[in-house]
Amino acid sequence: MGNLVFVLILLVLLFPAKGEASDYPARPIQVVVGTPPGGPADSAARMVAEESSKELKVPIVVMNKAGASGSISAAYVAGAKPDGYTILVGMSMSLSAGFALLPDIQYKLSDFAPVARHVVFPILIAVRADAPWKTLREFVEDAKRNPDKYKSGSDGGGTALPWEAVLQSSNLRVAHAMYKGSAPNIADLLGGHIGISTTVLTPLVPQLEARKVRILASSSKMRDFPEVPTLAESGYPDAPKDFWNGFLAPAGTPEPIVDKLSGTFRKALNNPAIQEKLARIGLSASYQGPAEFREYLQKEYEMYMNFAKKYNIRL
């Protein structure tokens, strides 16, 4: 009997169970992004995927399934086989905020195995460079004196949330259009169709370089624009702060595979060249491993549930 047990143990060691990290990956990995090509979430995913594929020695193919603030892509991955070959790029709006603000989400946080948070970034409030307001407070005071005079815009989804905190906290009567992406939002800002906009840094970079826009506030501090006050510093401490992107696998994905992916993504994010590329599009490399990322997601979920209840927001 003792010899039989020894042989069985030896066989397990020599031929690990299918799905363990020793034989993974054996084919290309699909990373699913819930935004169109070219945006910050897509660009960051492609940077990390390209670098990580060198370590894993298989292609990592990015697929875009845009729509419904990222919930379409999240639902797709939640229903995928938990074998490590279909990975979601989760976002603040599709996961932590989405459960509080989107009415028809068909998945739960427990449907995912957190792998690694990879970037964080702020949401910005911007105006044209020739606008009369030099601070957010100046705009708020003007809008209070002139109800219904001004129009505002956001990229849609999560970018609307900090602005909703401003509008509701200050009891402003300012129309708010939620666009489908940054391009039409910025175009209408530059064209004078809206007076103030909430967006991310990436599409603003060329406009800032051309001195066509000015940033009044950001949801959190920015390395390259330390002079820009945060929303908390501007009088709105309840406004959401850092937004995030992170990699998640379907629940039930073997832990060795999750750990192998997470370690690979961490190595990619520690590469100074990747950090610099991310910074150029307004994103900060900010790795969290599976356990820390899971705890972070739960705290984000609770924060957004309280936020939505306080401001009675549904998107």
mmCIF file of C-alpha atoms in Angstrom:
data_model
loop_
_atom_site.group_PDB
_atom_site.id
_atom_site.type_symbol
_atom_site.label_atom_id
_atom_site.label_comp_id
_atom_site.label_asym_id
_atom_site.label_seq_id
_atom_site.Cartn_x
_atom_site.Cartn_y
_atom_site.Cartn_z
ATOM 1 C CA MET A 1 0.000 0.000 0.000
ATOM 2 C CA GLY A 2 2.830 2.372 0.871
ATOM 3 C CA ASN A 3 4.480 1.822 -2.512
ATOM 4 C CA LEU A 4 1.159 2.474 -4.290
ATOM 5 C CA VAL A 5 0.691 5.787 -2.471
ATOM 6 C CA PHE A 6 4.246 6.781 -3.376
ATOM 7 C CA VAL A 7 3.624 5.993 -7.063
ATOM 8 C CA LEU A 8 0.381 8.002 -7.086
ATOM 9 C CA ILE A 9 2.091 11.023 -5.529
ATOM 10 C CA LEU A 10 4.899 10.754 -8.064
ATOM 11 C CA LEU A 11 2.412 10.653 -10.953
ATOM 12 C CA VAL A 12 0.649 13.777 -9.661
ATOM 13 C CA LEU A 13 3.970 15.603 -9.448
ATOM 14 C CA LEU A 14 5.083 14.508 -12.898
ATOM 15 C CA PHE A 15 1.729 15.077 -14.615
ATOM 16 C CA PRO A 16 -0.062 18.043 -13.014
ATOM 17 C CA ALA A 17 -3.815 18.336 -13.325
ATOM 18 C CA LYS A 18 -5.096 20.057 -16.432
ATOM 19 C CA GLY A 19 -5.620 23.790 -15.878
ATOM 20 C CA GLU A 20 -2.677 24.282 -13.522
ATOM 21 C CA ALA A 21 -0.141 26.968 -14.359
ATOM 22 C CA SER A 22 2.553 24.507 -15.489
ATOM 23 C CA ASP A 23 0.783 23.834 -18.805
ATOM 24 C CA TYR A 24 -0.703 27.315 -19.154
ATOM 25 C CA PRO A 25 -0.935 29.037 -21.533
ATOM 26 C CA ALA A 26 -0.961 26.604 -24.433
ATOM 27 C CA ARG A 27 -2.770 28.861 -26.914
ATOM 28 C CA PRO A 28 -3.615 32.560 -27.450
ATOM 29 C CA ILE A 29 -5.363 34.471 -24.654
ATOM 30 C CA GLN A 30 -8.287 36.765 -25.418
ATOM 31 C CA VAL A 31 -8.579 40.048 -23.503
ATOM 32 C CA VAL A 32 -12.014 41.675 -23.797
ATOM 33 C CA VAL A 33 -12.316 45.473 -23.531
ATOM 34 C CA GLY A 34 -15.682 47.189 -23.106
ATOM 35 C CA THR A 35 -14.752 50.365 -25.005
ATOM 36 C CA PRO A 36 -14.032 51.143 -28.676
ATOM 37 C CA PRO A 37 -10.474 50.904 -30.050
ATOM 38 C CA GLY A 38 -8.216 53.865 -29.385
ATOM 39 C CA GLY A 39 -9.545 54.979 -26.010
ATOM 40 C CA PRO A 40 -7.491 54.898 -22.802
ATOM 41 C CA ALA A 41 -8.859 51.543 -21.573
ATOM 42 C CA ASP A 42 -8.158 49.927 -24.937
ATOM 43 C CA SER A 43 -4.719 51.521 -25.294
ATOM 44 C CA ALA A 44 -3.627 50.492 -21.786
ATOM 45 C CA ALA A 45 -4.848 46.929 -22.315
ATOM 46 C CA ARG A 46 -2.890 46.652 -25.562
ATOM 47 C CA MET A 47 0.303 47.979 -23.953
ATOM 48 C CA VAL A 48 0.135 45.487 -21.084
ATOM 49 C CA ALA A 49 -0.981 42.640 -23.365
ATOM 50 C CA GLU A 50 1.878 43.165 -25.812
ATOM 51 C CA GLU A 51 4.472 43.244 -23.036
ATOM 52 C CA SER A 52 2.940 40.259 -21.210
ATOM 53 C CA SER A 53 2.789 38.115 -24.341
ATOM 54 C CA LYS A 54 6.601 38.165 -24.420
ATOM 55 C CA GLU A 55 6.684 36.575 -20.971
ATOM 56 C CA LEU A 56 3.885 34.067 -21.601
ATOM 57 C CA LYS A 57 5.137 33.238 -25.118
ATOM 58 C CA VAL A 58 1.650 33.224 -26.645
ATOM 59 C CA PRO A 59 -0.295 36.011 -28.365
ATOM 60 C CA ILE A 60 -2.659 38.046 -26.198
ATOM 61 C CA VAL A 61 -5.425 39.228 -28.510
ATOM 62 C CA VAL A 62 -7.473 42.282 -27.530
ATOM 63 C CA MET A 63 -11.139 42.163 -28.563
ATOM 64 C CA ASN A 64 -13.438 45.182 -28.234
ATOM 65 C CA LYS A 65 -17.041 44.595 -27.155
ATOM 66 C CA ALA A 66 -18.179 48.150 -26.522
ATOM 67 C CA GLY A 67 -21.515 49.338 -25.203
ATOM 68 C CA ALA A 68 -23.647 49.825 -22.098
ATOM 69 C CA SER A 69 -20.781 51.372 -20.082
ATOM 70 C CA GLY A 70 -18.733 48.192 -20.376
ATOM 71 C CA SER A 71 -21.426 45.859 -19.051
ATOM 72 C CA ILE A 72 -21.722 43.984 -22.385
ATOM 73 C CA SER A 73 -18.088 42.897 -22.234
ATOM 74 C CA ALA A 74 -18.371 42.062 -18.529
ATOM 75 C CA ALA A 75 -21.412 39.845 -19.099
ATOM 76 C CA TYR A 76 -19.590 38.103 -21.954
ATOM 77 C CA VAL A 77 -16.579 37.225 -19.794
ATOM 78 C CA ALA A 78 -18.735 36.286 -16.785
ATOM 79 C CA GLY A 79 -20.252 33.537 -18.934
ATOM 80 C CA ALA A 80 -16.971 32.359 -20.461
ATOM 81 C CA LYS A 81 -15.190 29.115 -19.630
ATOM 82 C CA PRO A 82 -12.986 29.637 -16.535
ATOM 83 C CA ASP A 83 -9.800 28.333 -18.125
ATOM 84 C CA GLY A 84 -7.677 31.498 -18.263
ATOM 85 C CA TYR A 85 -8.137 32.094 -21.981
ATOM 86 C CA THR A 86 -10.835 34.792 -21.730
ATOM 87 C CA ILE A 87 -9.943 37.796 -19.563
ATOM 88 C CA LEU A 88 -11.929 40.973 -18.951
ATOM 89 C CA VAL A 89 -10.589 44.495 -18.739
ATOM 90 C CA GLY A 90 -12.960 45.624 -16.009
ATOM 91 C CA MET A 91 -13.670 49.298 -15.408
ATOM 92 C CA SER A 92 -15.091 51.388 -12.594
ATOM 93 C CA MET A 93 -18.367 51.749 -14.458
ATOM 94 C CA SER A 94 -18.866 48.135 -15.506
ATOM 95 C CA LEU A 95 -18.138 46.704 -12.067
ATOM 96 C CA SER A 96 -17.912 48.716 -8.842
ATOM 97 C CA ALA A 97 -20.046 51.698 -9.909
ATOM 98 C CA GLY A 98 -22.219 49.790 -12.339
ATOM 99 C CA PHE A 99 -23.991 47.722 -9.698
ATOM 100 C CA ALA A 100 -25.256 50.905 -8.051
ATOM 101 C CA LEU A 101 -26.011 52.965 -11.138
ATOM 102 C CA LEU A 102 -26.925 50.729 -14.084
ATOM 103 C CA PRO A 103 -30.418 49.215 -13.886
ATOM 104 C CA ASP A 104 -30.067 46.071 -16.002
ATOM 105 C CA ILE A 105 -26.727 44.455 -15.140
ATOM 106 C CA GLN A 106 -26.959 40.687 -15.611
ATOM 107 C CA TYR A 107 -23.918 39.620 -13.574
ATOM 108 C CA LYS A 108 -22.555 39.831 -10.023
ATOM 109 C CA LEU A 109 -19.151 40.741 -8.630
ATOM 110 C CA SER A 110 -18.849 37.124 -7.492
ATOM 111 C CA ASP A 111 -18.958 36.047 -11.161
ATOM 112 C CA PHE A 112 -15.330 37.190 -11.505
ATOM 113 C CA ALA A 113 -11.920 36.230 -10.164
ATOM 114 C CA PRO A 114 -9.848 39.429 -9.765
ATOM 115 C CA VAL A 115 -6.445 39.054 -11.416
ATOM 116 C CA ALA A 116 -4.766 42.472 -11.287
ATOM 117 C CA ARG A 117 -5.673 46.131 -11.213
ATOM 118 C CA HIS A 118 -3.349 47.801 -13.700
ATOM 119 C CA VAL A 119 -4.145 51.529 -14.000
ATOM 120 C CA VAL A 120 -5.896 54.377 -12.212
ATOM 121 C CA PHE A 121 -6.794 57.782 -13.623
ATOM 122 C CA PRO A 122 -8.766 60.913 -12.745
ATOM 123 C CA ILE A 123 -11.818 62.449 -14.373
ATOM 124 C CA LEU A 124 -11.317 66.081 -15.398
ATOM 125 C CA ILE A 125 -13.610 69.083 -15.618
ATOM 126 C CA ALA A 126 -12.570 71.303 -18.509
ATOM 127 C CA VAL A 127 -13.671 74.448 -20.326
ATOM 128 C CA ARG A 128 -12.480 76.235 -23.441
ATOM 129 C CA ALA A 129 -9.402 78.383 -22.941
ATOM 130 C CA ASP A 130 -11.416 81.525 -23.725
ATOM 131 C CA ALA A 131 -14.119 80.728 -21.144
ATOM 132 C CA PRO A 132 -14.567 83.377 -18.426
ATOM 133 C CA TRP A 133 -14.164 80.916 -15.519
ATOM 134 C CA LYS A 134 -10.708 80.325 -14.077
ATOM 135 C CA THR A 135 -11.934 78.018 -11.287
ATOM 136 C CA LEU A 136 -14.787 75.597 -10.774
ATOM 137 C CA ARG A 137 -16.158 77.834 -8.026
ATOM 138 C CA GLU A 138 -16.437 80.713 -10.514
ATOM 139 C CA PHE A 139 -18.483 78.534 -12.861
ATOM 140 C CA VAL A 140 -20.743 77.346 -10.028
ATOM 141 C CA GLU A 141 -21.398 80.898 -8.844
ATOM 142 C CA ASP A 142 -22.154 82.032 -12.409
ATOM 143 C CA ALA A 143 -24.499 79.086 -13.001
ATOM 144 C CA LYS A 144 -26.363 79.833 -9.769
ATOM 145 C CA ARG A 145 -26.918 83.417 -10.895
ATOM 146 C CA ASN A 146 -28.035 82.214 -14.323
ATOM 147 C CA PRO A 147 -30.111 79.022 -13.979
ATOM 148 C CA ASP A 148 -30.683 77.052 -17.200
ATOM 149 C CA LYS A 149 -28.222 79.241 -19.104
ATOM 150 C CA TYR A 150 -25.366 76.757 -19.471
ATOM 151 C CA LYS A 151 -25.051 73.269 -20.916
ATOM 152 C CA SER A 152 -22.553 70.628 -19.868
ATOM 153 C CA GLY A 153 -21.365 67.317 -21.246
ATOM 154 C CA SER A 154 -19.562 64.147 -20.230
ATOM 155 C CA ASP A 155 -18.120 61.169 -22.084
ATOM 156 C CA GLY A 156 -20.944 59.087 -20.613
ATOM 157 C CA GLY A 157 -20.777 56.237 -18.123
ATOM 158 C CA GLY A 158 -18.483 56.826 -15.171
ATOM 159 C CA THR A 159 -17.292 60.235 -16.340
ATOM 160 C CA ALA A 160 -20.741 61.598 -15.498
ATOM 161 C CA LEU A 161 -20.472 60.797 -11.796
ATOM 162 C CA PRO A 162 -18.113 63.514 -10.482
ATOM 163 C CA TRP A 163 -20.089 66.109 -12.433
ATOM 164 C CA GLU A 164 -23.374 64.844 -10.992
ATOM 165 C CA ALA A 165 -21.884 65.328 -7.517
ATOM 166 C CA VAL A 166 -21.120 68.961 -8.408
ATOM 167 C CA LEU A 167 -24.532 69.610 -9.961
ATOM 168 C CA GLN A 168 -26.533 68.104 -7.129
ATOM 169 C CA SER A 169 -24.394 69.351 -4.235
ATOM 170 C CA SER A 170 -24.623 72.900 -5.582
ATOM 171 C CA ASN A 171 -28.271 72.617 -6.722
ATOM 172 C CA LEU A 172 -27.311 73.793 -10.197
ATOM 173 C CA ARG A 173 -29.774 73.963 -13.061
ATOM 174 C CA VAL A 174 -27.318 73.057 -15.819
ATOM 175 C CA ALA A 175 -28.302 70.671 -18.608
ATOM 176 C CA HIS A 176 -26.071 67.583 -18.710
ATOM 177 C CA ALA A 177 -25.633 65.635 -21.957
ATOM 178 C CA MET A 178 -23.994 62.208 -21.647
ATOM 179 C CA TYR A 179 -22.223 61.534 -24.936
ATOM 180 C CA LYS A 180 -21.151 58.165 -26.292
ATOM 181 C CA GLY A 181 -17.446 58.731 -25.853
ATOM 182 C CA SER A 182 -14.995 61.592 -25.591
ATOM 183 C CA ALA A 183 -14.831 62.589 -29.274
ATOM 184 C CA PRO A 184 -18.342 64.115 -29.571
ATOM 185 C CA ASN A 185 -18.075 65.551 -26.060
ATOM 186 C CA ILE A 186 -14.827 67.415 -26.790
ATOM 187 C CA ALA A 187 -16.040 68.440 -30.249
ATOM 188 C CA ASP A 188 -19.119 70.098 -28.761
ATOM 189 C CA LEU A 189 -17.017 71.796 -26.082
ATOM 190 C CA LEU A 190 -14.655 73.263 -28.678
ATOM 191 C CA GLY A 191 -17.597 74.158 -30.918
ATOM 192 C CA GLY A 192 -19.333 76.106 -28.173
ATOM 193 C CA HIS A 193 -22.380 73.829 -27.968
ATOM 194 C CA ILE A 194 -21.621 73.107 -24.307
ATOM 195 C CA GLY A 195 -19.777 75.335 -21.870
ATOM 196 C CA ILE A 196 -18.134 72.779 -19.593
ATOM 197 C CA SER A 197 -17.155 69.135 -19.962
ATOM 198 C CA THR A 198 -16.108 66.133 -17.879
ATOM 199 C CA THR A 199 -13.734 63.742 -19.612
ATOM 200 C CA VAL A 200 -10.391 61.960 -19.234
ATOM 201 C CA LEU A 201 -6.956 63.344 -20.001
ATOM 202 C CA THR A 202 -6.174 61.322 -23.135
ATOM 203 C CA PRO A 203 -8.418 63.226 -25.606
ATOM 204 C CA LEU A 204 -7.553 66.546 -23.965
ATOM 205 C CA VAL A 205 -3.786 66.300 -24.485
ATOM 206 C CA PRO A 206 -3.725 67.744 -28.045
ATOM 207 C CA GLN A 207 -6.194 70.458 -27.021
ATOM 208 C CA LEU A 208 -4.073 71.378 -24.001
ATOM 209 C CA GLU A 209 -0.954 71.513 -26.161
ATOM 210 C CA ALA A 210 -2.797 73.796 -28.595
ATOM 211 C CA ARG A 211 -4.003 75.922 -25.648
ATOM 212 C CA LYS A 212 -7.633 75.384 -26.623
ATOM 213 C CA VAL A 213 -8.879 74.109 -23.259
ATOM 214 C CA ARG A 214 -8.287 74.699 -19.556
ATOM 215 C CA ILE A 215 -8.745 72.188 -16.721
ATOM 216 C CA LEU A 216 -10.711 73.548 -13.759
ATOM 217 C CA ALA A 217 -10.578 70.487 -11.497
ATOM 218 C CA SER A 218 -9.801 66.781 -11.401
ATOM 219 C CA SER A 219 -11.241 63.930 -9.365
ATOM 220 C CA SER A 220 -7.763 63.187 -7.932
ATOM 221 C CA LYS A 221 -4.288 64.717 -8.065
ATOM 222 C CA MET A 222 -2.398 64.561 -11.367
ATOM 223 C CA ARG A 223 1.358 64.145 -11.563
ATOM 224 C CA ASP A 224 1.774 66.340 -14.643
ATOM 225 C CA PHE A 225 -0.698 69.033 -13.562
ATOM 226 C CA PRO A 226 -0.070 69.544 -9.829
ATOM 227 C CA GLU A 227 -1.564 73.037 -9.970
ATOM 228 C CA VAL A 228 -5.032 71.694 -10.853
ATOM 229 C CA PRO A 229 -7.160 71.401 -7.686
ATOM 230 C CA THR A 230 -9.075 68.234 -6.914
ATOM 231 C CA LEU A 231 -12.838 68.205 -6.575
ATOM 232 C CA ALA A 232 -12.401 67.633 -2.839
ATOM 233 C CA GLU A 233 -10.206 70.743 -2.649
ATOM 234 C CA SER A 234 -12.852 72.599 -4.659
ATOM 235 C CA GLY A 235 -15.553 71.793 -2.110
ATOM 236 C CA TYR A 236 -16.894 68.416 -3.287
ATOM 237 C CA PRO A 237 -15.439 65.730 -0.992
ATOM 238 C CA ASP A 238 -18.130 63.172 -1.918
ATOM 239 C CA ALA A 239 -17.209 63.112 -5.609
ATOM 240 C CA PRO A 240 -15.651 59.817 -6.794
ATOM 241 C CA LYS A 241 -11.864 60.003 -6.947
ATOM 242 C CA ASP A 242 -9.640 57.529 -8.780
ATOM 243 C CA PHE A 243 -11.187 55.522 -11.580
ATOM 244 C CA TRP A 244 -9.546 52.226 -12.499
ATOM 245 C CA ASN A 245 -9.068 49.459 -15.044
ATOM 246 C CA GLY A 246 -8.176 45.915 -14.066
ATOM 247 C CA PHE A 247 -7.965 42.372 -15.396
ATOM 248 C CA LEU A 248 -10.520 39.815 -14.199
ATOM 249 C CA ALA A 249 -11.132 36.184 -15.118
ATOM 250 C CA PRO A 250 -14.398 34.246 -14.897
ATOM 251 C CA ALA A 251 -15.091 32.898 -11.404
ATOM 252 C CA GLY A 252 -13.735 29.396 -10.990
ATOM 253 C CA THR A 253 -10.522 30.029 -12.924
ATOM 254 C CA PRO A 254 -7.823 27.917 -11.212
ATOM 255 C CA GLU A 255 -5.811 29.906 -8.693
ATOM 256 C CA PRO A 256 -2.417 28.938 -10.195
ATOM 257 C CA ILE A 257 -3.526 30.427 -13.526
ATOM 258 C CA VAL A 258 -4.787 33.606 -11.853
ATOM 259 C CA ASP A 259 -1.494 33.944 -9.988
ATOM 260 C CA LYS A 260 0.577 33.348 -13.120
ATOM 261 C CA LEU A 261 -1.347 35.993 -15.065
ATOM 262 C CA SER A 262 -1.182 38.446 -12.180
ATOM 263 C CA GLY A 263 2.575 38.044 -11.805
ATOM 264 C CA THR A 264 3.059 38.523 -15.531
ATOM 265 C CA PHE A 265 0.965 41.706 -15.555
ATOM 266 C CA ARG A 266 2.893 42.985 -12.540
ATOM 267 C CA LYS A 267 6.189 42.499 -14.353
ATOM 268 C CA ALA A 268 4.843 44.393 -17.379
ATOM 269 C CA LEU A 269 3.652 47.282 -15.203
ATOM 270 C CA ASN A 270 7.036 47.493 -13.473
ATOM 271 C CA ASN A 271 8.662 48.195 -16.844
ATOM 272 C CA PRO A 272 9.567 51.929 -16.909
ATOM 273 C CA ALA A 273 8.854 52.081 -20.647
ATOM 274 C CA ILE A 274 5.282 50.856 -20.079
ATOM 275 C CA GLN A 275 4.829 53.288 -17.190
ATOM 276 C CA GLU A 276 5.940 56.167 -19.407
ATOM 277 C CA LYS A 277 3.632 55.135 -22.260
ATOM 278 C CA LEU A 278 0.703 54.969 -19.847
ATOM 279 C CA ALA A 279 1.561 58.365 -18.368
ATOM 280 C CA ARG A 280 1.519 59.924 -21.836
ATOM 281 C CA ILE A 281 -2.172 59.031 -22.176
ATOM 282 C CA GLY A 282 -3.075 60.204 -18.679
ATOM 283 C CA LEU A 283 -2.967 56.854 -16.860
ATOM 284 C CA SER A 284 -0.914 55.781 -13.839
ATOM 285 C CA ALA A 285 0.369 52.225 -13.526
ATOM 286 C CA SER A 286 -1.074 50.978 -10.232
ATOM 287 C CA TYR A 287 -0.763 47.234 -9.713
ATOM 288 C CA GLN A 288 -2.848 45.317 -7.205
ATOM 289 C CA GLY A 289 -2.702 41.539 -6.905
ATOM 290 C CA PRO A 290 -5.747 39.249 -6.670
ATOM 291 C CA ALA A 291 -6.439 39.550 -2.921
ATOM 292 C CA GLU A 292 -5.816 43.298 -2.705
ATOM 293 C CA PHE A 293 -7.811 43.926 -5.886
ATOM 294 C CA ARG A 294 -10.752 41.894 -4.535
ATOM 295 C CA GLU A 295 -10.800 43.968 -1.338
ATOM 296 C CA TYR A 296 -10.533 47.183 -3.364
ATOM 297 C CA LEU A 297 -13.508 46.169 -5.536
ATOM 298 C CA GLN A 298 -15.653 45.505 -2.479
ATOM 299 C CA LYS A 299 -14.825 48.909 -0.982
ATOM 300 C CA GLU A 300 -15.549 50.599 -4.320
ATOM 301 C CA TYR A 301 -18.886 48.785 -4.515
ATOM 302 C CA GLU A 302 -19.891 50.010 -1.055
ATOM 303 C CA MET A 303 -18.765 53.569 -1.817
ATOM 304 C CA TYR A 304 -20.801 53.755 -5.028
ATOM 305 C CA MET A 305 -23.880 52.244 -3.406
ATOM 306 C CA ASN A 306 -23.761 55.020 -0.810
ATOM 307 C CA PHE A 307 -23.045 57.633 -3.499
ATOM 308 C CA ALA A 308 -26.000 56.556 -5.650
ATOM 309 C CA LYS A 309 -28.331 56.514 -2.650
ATOM 310 C CA LYS A 310 -27.259 59.964 -1.448
ATOM 311 C CA TYR A 311 -27.620 61.621 -4.857
ATOM 312 C CA ASN A 312 -30.434 59.404 -6.175
ATOM 313 C CA ILE A 313 -28.509 58.697 -9.380
ATOM 314 C CA ARG A 314 -29.395 56.012 -11.937
ATOM 315 C CA LEU A 315 -27.901 56.091 -15.426
#
